[in-house]
mmCIF file of C-alpha atoms in Angstrom:
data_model
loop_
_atom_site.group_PDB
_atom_site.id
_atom_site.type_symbol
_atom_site.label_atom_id
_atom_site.label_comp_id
_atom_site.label_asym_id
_atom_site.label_seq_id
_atom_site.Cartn_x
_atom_site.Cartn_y
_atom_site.Cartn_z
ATOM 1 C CA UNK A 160 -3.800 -18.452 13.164
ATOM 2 C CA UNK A 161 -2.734 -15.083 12.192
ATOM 3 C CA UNK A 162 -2.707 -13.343 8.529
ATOM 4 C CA UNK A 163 0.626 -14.603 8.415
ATOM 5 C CA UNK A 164 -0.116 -17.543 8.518
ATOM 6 C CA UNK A 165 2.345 -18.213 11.892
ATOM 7 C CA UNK A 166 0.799 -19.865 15.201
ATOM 8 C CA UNK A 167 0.094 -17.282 16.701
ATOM 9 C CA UNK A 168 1.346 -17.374 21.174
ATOM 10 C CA UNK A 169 -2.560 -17.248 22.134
ATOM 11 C CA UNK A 170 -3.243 -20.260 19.340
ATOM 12 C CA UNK A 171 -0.596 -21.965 20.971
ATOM 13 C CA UNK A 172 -1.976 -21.761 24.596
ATOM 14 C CA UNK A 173 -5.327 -23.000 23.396
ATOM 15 C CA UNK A 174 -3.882 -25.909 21.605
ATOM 16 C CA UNK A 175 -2.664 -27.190 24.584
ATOM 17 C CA UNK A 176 -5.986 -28.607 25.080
ATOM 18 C CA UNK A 177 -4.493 -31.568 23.034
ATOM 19 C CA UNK A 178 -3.446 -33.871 25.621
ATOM 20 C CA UNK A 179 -3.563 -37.778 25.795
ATOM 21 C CA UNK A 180 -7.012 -37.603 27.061
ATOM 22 C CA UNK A 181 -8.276 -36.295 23.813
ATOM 23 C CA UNK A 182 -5.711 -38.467 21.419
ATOM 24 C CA UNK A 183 -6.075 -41.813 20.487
ATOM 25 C CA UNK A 184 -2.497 -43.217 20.253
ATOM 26 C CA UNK A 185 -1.947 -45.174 17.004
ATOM 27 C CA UNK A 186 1.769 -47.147 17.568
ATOM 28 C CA UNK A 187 4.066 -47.728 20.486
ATOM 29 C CA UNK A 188 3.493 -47.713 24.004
ATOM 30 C CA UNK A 189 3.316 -44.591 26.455
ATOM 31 C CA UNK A 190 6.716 -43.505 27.745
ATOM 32 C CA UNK A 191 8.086 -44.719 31.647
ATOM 33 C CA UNK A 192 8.204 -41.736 33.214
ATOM 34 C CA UNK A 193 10.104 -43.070 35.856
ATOM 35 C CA UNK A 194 12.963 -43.156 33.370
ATOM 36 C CA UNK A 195 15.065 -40.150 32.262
ATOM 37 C CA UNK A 196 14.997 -40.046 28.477
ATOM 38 C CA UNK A 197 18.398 -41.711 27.031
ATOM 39 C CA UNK A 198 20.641 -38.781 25.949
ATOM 40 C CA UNK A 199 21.529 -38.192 22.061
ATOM 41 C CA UNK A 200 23.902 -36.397 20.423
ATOM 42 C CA UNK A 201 23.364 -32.755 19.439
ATOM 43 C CA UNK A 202 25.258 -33.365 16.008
ATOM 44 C CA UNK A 203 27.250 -31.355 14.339
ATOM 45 C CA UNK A 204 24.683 -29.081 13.200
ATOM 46 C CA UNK A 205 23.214 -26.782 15.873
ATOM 47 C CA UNK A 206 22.053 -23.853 14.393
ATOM 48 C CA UNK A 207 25.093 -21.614 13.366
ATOM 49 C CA UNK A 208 22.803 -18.813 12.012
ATOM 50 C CA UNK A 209 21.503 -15.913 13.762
ATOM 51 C CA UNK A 210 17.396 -15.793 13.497
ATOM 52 C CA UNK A 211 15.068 -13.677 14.444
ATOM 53 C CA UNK A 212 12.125 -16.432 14.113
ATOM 54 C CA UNK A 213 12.399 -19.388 16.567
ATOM 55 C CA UNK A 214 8.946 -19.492 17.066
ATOM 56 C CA UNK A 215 7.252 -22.717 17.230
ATOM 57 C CA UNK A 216 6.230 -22.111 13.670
ATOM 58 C CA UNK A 217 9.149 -23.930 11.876
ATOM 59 C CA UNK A 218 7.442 -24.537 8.458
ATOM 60 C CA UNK A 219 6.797 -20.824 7.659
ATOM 61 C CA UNK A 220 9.331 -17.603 8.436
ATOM 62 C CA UNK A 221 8.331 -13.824 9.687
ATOM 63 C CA UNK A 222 7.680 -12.304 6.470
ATOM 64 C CA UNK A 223 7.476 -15.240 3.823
ATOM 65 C CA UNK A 224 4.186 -16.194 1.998
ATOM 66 C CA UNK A 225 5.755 -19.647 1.204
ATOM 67 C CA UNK A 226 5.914 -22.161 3.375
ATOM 68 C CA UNK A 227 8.440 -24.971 3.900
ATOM 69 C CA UNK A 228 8.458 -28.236 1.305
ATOM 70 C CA UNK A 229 7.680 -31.119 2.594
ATOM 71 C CA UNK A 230 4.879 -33.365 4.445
ATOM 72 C CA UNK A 231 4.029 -31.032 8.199
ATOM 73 C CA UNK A 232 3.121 -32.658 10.860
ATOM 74 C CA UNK A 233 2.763 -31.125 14.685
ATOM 75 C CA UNK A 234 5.051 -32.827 17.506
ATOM 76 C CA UNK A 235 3.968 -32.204 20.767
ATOM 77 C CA UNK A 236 4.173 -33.373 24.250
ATOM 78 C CA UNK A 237 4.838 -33.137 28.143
ATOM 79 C CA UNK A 238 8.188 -32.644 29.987
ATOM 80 C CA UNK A 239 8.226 -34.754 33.121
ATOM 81 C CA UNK A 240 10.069 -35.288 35.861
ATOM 82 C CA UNK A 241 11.446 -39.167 36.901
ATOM 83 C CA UNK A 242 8.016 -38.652 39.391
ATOM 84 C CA UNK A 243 5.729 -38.292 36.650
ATOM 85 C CA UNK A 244 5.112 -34.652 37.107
ATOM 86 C CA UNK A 245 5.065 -32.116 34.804
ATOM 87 C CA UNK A 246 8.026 -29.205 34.171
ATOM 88 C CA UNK A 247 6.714 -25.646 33.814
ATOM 89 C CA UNK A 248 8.687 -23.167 32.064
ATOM 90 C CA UNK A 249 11.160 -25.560 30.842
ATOM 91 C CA UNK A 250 12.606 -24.429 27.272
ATOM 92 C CA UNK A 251 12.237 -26.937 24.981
ATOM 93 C CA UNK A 252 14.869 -25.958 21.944
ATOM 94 C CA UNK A 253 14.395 -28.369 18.397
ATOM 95 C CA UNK A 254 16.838 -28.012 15.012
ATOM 96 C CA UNK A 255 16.354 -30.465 12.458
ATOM 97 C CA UNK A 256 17.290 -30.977 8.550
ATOM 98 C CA UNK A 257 14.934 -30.254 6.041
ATOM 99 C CA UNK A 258 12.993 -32.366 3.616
ATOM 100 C CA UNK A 259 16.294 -32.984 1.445
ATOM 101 C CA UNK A 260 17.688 -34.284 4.753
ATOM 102 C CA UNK A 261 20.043 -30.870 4.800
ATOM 103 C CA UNK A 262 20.504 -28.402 7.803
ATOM 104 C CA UNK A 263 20.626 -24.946 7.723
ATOM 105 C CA UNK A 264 24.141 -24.838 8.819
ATOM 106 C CA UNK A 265 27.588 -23.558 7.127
ATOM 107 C CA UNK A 266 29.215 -26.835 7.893
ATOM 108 C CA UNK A 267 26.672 -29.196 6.510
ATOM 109 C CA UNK A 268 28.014 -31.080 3.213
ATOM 110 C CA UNK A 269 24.853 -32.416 1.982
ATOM 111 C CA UNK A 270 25.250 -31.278 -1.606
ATOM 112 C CA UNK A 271 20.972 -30.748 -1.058
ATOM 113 C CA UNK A 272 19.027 -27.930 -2.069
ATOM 114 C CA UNK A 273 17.839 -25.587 1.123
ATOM 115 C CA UNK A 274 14.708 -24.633 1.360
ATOM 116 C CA UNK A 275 14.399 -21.105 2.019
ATOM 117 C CA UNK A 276 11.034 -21.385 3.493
ATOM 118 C CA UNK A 277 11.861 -23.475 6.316
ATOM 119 C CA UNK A 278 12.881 -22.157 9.555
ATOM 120 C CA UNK A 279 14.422 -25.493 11.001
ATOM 121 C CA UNK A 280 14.775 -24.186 14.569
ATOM 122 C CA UNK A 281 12.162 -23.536 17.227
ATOM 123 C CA UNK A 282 12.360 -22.592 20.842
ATOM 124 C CA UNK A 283 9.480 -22.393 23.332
ATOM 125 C CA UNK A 284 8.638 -22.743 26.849
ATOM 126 C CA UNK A 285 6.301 -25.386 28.142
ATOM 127 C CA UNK A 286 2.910 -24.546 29.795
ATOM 128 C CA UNK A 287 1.533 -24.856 33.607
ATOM 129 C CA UNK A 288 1.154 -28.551 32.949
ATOM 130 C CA UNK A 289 4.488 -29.286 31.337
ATOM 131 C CA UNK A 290 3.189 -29.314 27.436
ATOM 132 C CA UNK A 291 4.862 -27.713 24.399
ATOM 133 C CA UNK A 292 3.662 -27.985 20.872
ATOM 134 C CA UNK A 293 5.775 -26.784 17.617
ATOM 135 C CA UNK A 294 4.174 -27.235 13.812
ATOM 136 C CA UNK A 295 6.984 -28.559 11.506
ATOM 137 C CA UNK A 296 7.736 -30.858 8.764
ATOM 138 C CA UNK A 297 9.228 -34.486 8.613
ATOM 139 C CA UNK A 298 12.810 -34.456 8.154
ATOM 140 C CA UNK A 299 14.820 -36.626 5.300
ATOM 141 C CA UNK A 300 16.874 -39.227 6.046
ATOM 142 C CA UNK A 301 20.330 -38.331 4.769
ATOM 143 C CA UNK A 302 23.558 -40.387 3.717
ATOM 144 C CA UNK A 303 26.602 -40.397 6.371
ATOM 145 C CA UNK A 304 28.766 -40.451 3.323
ATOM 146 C CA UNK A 305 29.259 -36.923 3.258
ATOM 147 C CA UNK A 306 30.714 -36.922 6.923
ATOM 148 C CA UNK A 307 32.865 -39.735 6.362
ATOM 149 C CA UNK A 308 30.997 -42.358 7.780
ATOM 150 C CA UNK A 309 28.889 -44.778 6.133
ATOM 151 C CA UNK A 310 25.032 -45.606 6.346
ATOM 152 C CA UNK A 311 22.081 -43.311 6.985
ATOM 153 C CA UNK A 312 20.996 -41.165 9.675
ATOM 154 C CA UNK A 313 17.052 -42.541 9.956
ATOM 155 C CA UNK A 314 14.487 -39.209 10.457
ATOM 156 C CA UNK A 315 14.939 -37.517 13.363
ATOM 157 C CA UNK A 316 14.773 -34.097 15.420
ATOM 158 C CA UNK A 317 16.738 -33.420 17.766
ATOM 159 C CA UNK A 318 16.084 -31.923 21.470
ATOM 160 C CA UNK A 319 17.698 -29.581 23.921
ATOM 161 C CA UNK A 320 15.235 -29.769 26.941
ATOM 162 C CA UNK A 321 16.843 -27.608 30.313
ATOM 163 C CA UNK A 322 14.611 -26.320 33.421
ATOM 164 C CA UNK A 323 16.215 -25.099 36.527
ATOM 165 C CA UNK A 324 16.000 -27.529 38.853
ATOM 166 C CA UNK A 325 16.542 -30.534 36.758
ATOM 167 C CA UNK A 326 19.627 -31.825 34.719
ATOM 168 C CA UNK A 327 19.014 -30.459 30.759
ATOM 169 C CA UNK A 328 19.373 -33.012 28.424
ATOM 170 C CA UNK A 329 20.016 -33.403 24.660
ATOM 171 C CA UNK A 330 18.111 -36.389 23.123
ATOM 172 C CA UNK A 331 16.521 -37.046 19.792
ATOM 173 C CA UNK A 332 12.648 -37.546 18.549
ATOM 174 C CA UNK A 333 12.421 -40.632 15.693
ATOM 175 C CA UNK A 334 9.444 -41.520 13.554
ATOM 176 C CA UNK A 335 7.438 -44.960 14.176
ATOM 177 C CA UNK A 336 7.777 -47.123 11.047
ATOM 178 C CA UNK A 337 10.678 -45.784 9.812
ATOM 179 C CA UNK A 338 13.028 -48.570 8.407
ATOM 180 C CA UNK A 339 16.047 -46.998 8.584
ATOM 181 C CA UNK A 340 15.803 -47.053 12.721
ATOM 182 C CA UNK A 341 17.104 -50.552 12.627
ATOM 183 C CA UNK A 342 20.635 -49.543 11.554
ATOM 184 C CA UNK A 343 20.721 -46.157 13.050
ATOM 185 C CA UNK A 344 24.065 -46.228 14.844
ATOM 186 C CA UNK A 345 23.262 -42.848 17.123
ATOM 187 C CA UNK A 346 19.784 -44.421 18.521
ATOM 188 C CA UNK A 347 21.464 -47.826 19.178
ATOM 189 C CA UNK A 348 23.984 -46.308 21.950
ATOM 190 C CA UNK A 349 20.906 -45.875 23.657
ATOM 191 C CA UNK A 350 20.232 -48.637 26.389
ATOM 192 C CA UNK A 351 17.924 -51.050 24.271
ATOM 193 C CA UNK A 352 15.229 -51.490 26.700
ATOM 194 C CA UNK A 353 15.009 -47.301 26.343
ATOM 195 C CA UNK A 354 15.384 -46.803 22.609
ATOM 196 C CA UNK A 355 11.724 -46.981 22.244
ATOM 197 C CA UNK A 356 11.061 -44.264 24.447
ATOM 198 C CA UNK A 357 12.783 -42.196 21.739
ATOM 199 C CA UNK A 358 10.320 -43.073 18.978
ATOM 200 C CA UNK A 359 7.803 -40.865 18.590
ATOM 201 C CA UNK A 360 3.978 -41.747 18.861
ATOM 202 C CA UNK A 361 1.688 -40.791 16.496
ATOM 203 C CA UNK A 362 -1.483 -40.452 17.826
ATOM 204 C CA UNK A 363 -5.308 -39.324 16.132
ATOM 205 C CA UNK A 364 -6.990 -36.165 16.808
ATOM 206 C CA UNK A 365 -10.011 -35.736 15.137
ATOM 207 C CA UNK A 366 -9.592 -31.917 15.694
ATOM 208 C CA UNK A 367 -5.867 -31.489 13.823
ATOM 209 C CA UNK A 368 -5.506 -30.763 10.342
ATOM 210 C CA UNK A 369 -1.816 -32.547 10.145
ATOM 211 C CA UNK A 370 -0.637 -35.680 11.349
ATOM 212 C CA UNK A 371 0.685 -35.375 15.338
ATOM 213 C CA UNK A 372 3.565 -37.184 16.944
ATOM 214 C CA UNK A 373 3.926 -37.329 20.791
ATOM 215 C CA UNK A 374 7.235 -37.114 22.443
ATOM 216 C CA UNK A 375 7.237 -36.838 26.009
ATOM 217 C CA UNK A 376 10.753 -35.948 27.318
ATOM 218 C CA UNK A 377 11.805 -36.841 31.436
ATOM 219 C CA UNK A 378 14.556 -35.337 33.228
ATOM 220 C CA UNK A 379 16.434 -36.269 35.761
ATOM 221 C CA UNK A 380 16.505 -34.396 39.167
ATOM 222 C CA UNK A 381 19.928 -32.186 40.174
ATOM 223 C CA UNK A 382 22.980 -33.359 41.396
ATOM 224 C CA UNK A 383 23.431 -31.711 44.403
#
């Protein structure tokens, strides 16, 4: 890690030495691959903000000394194709809310607090074998209320994943254990013998200093 305290590009290469082989999965069972991952919606809240950081950093910004509130955590994993085989170079592009459950967005009504300190968009590319890593924080869960609906959003991140010869997709990372995934009404439009494919695994590595959650994403080939 650098002075700033960022993860630093060559700390991310290196870390890619975290893979399955090295992880002992705690939770749910290890994504189909021959599936494409149910789609999600993107929300209203894509990042309306111009940034200069979209590193895969999101709990501390270029130039802060504070990071983000709330607990971090690293989500990580492989983008696949409906083979099994990984996706080089394929941008993997997160957003999520913060620990109040708010979004760094103009439109978002969530009477929260931001946090200054948190970045809450990353963009990277994935590796030779298909991996991407980002260090962030869990999100809050957050009242529908204040978009005119009614229930709660459970804790989730949500994914843009495109490469060039496959069909992008936007889909949505959730946390194992999380009660509120029962009444979720945006995972429950997924087909229900997929939805656990969307829930995160958290898995133990004895070499991390935060909790990790794996979340392999598969896309589907081109139509030609």
């Amino acid at each position: 890690m650098n002075k700033s305290g960022k993860i630093s590009r060559r700390h991310f290469t290196q870390s890619m030495s975290l893979t399955a082989a090295g992880l002992a999965v705690v939770g749910t069972s290890p994504l189909l691959a021959a599936l494409a991952t149910p789609r999600q919606t993107a929300g209203p809240f894509y990042p309306d903000f111009d940034a200069s950081d979209q590193d895969l950093d999101l709990t501390l910004i270029k130039g802060h000394t504070e990071a983000a509130e709330g607990e971090h955590l690293y989500v990580h994993g492989r983008v696949l194709d409906t083979n099994g085989e990984p996706l080089s170079n394929a941008t993997v592009d997160i957003w999520q809310a913060n620990a109040a459950g708010r979004y760094r967005h103009a439109d978002d009504p969530n009477p929260a607090e931001l946090d200054p300190n948190f970045q809450g968009w990353g963009i990277v590319q994935t590796n030779a074998e298909g991996y991407y890593r980002f260090k962030t924080i869990k999100p809050g869960a957050y009242s529908l209320e204040n978009l005119g609906g009614s229930g709660w959003r459970a804790q989730h991140i949500h994914y843009k994943v495109s490469h060039a010869d496959h069909q992008p997709i936007t889909t949505q990372l959730y946390f194992p254990g999380d009660p509120l995934i029962a009444q979720d009404q945006e995972i429950i439009t997924a087909p229900e013998a997929q939805r656990e494919s969307l829930i995160s695994i958290q898995e133990s590595a004895p070499d991390a200093d935060l909790p990790v959650f794996r979340f392999d994403v598969v896309l589907a080939d081109r139509v030609a």
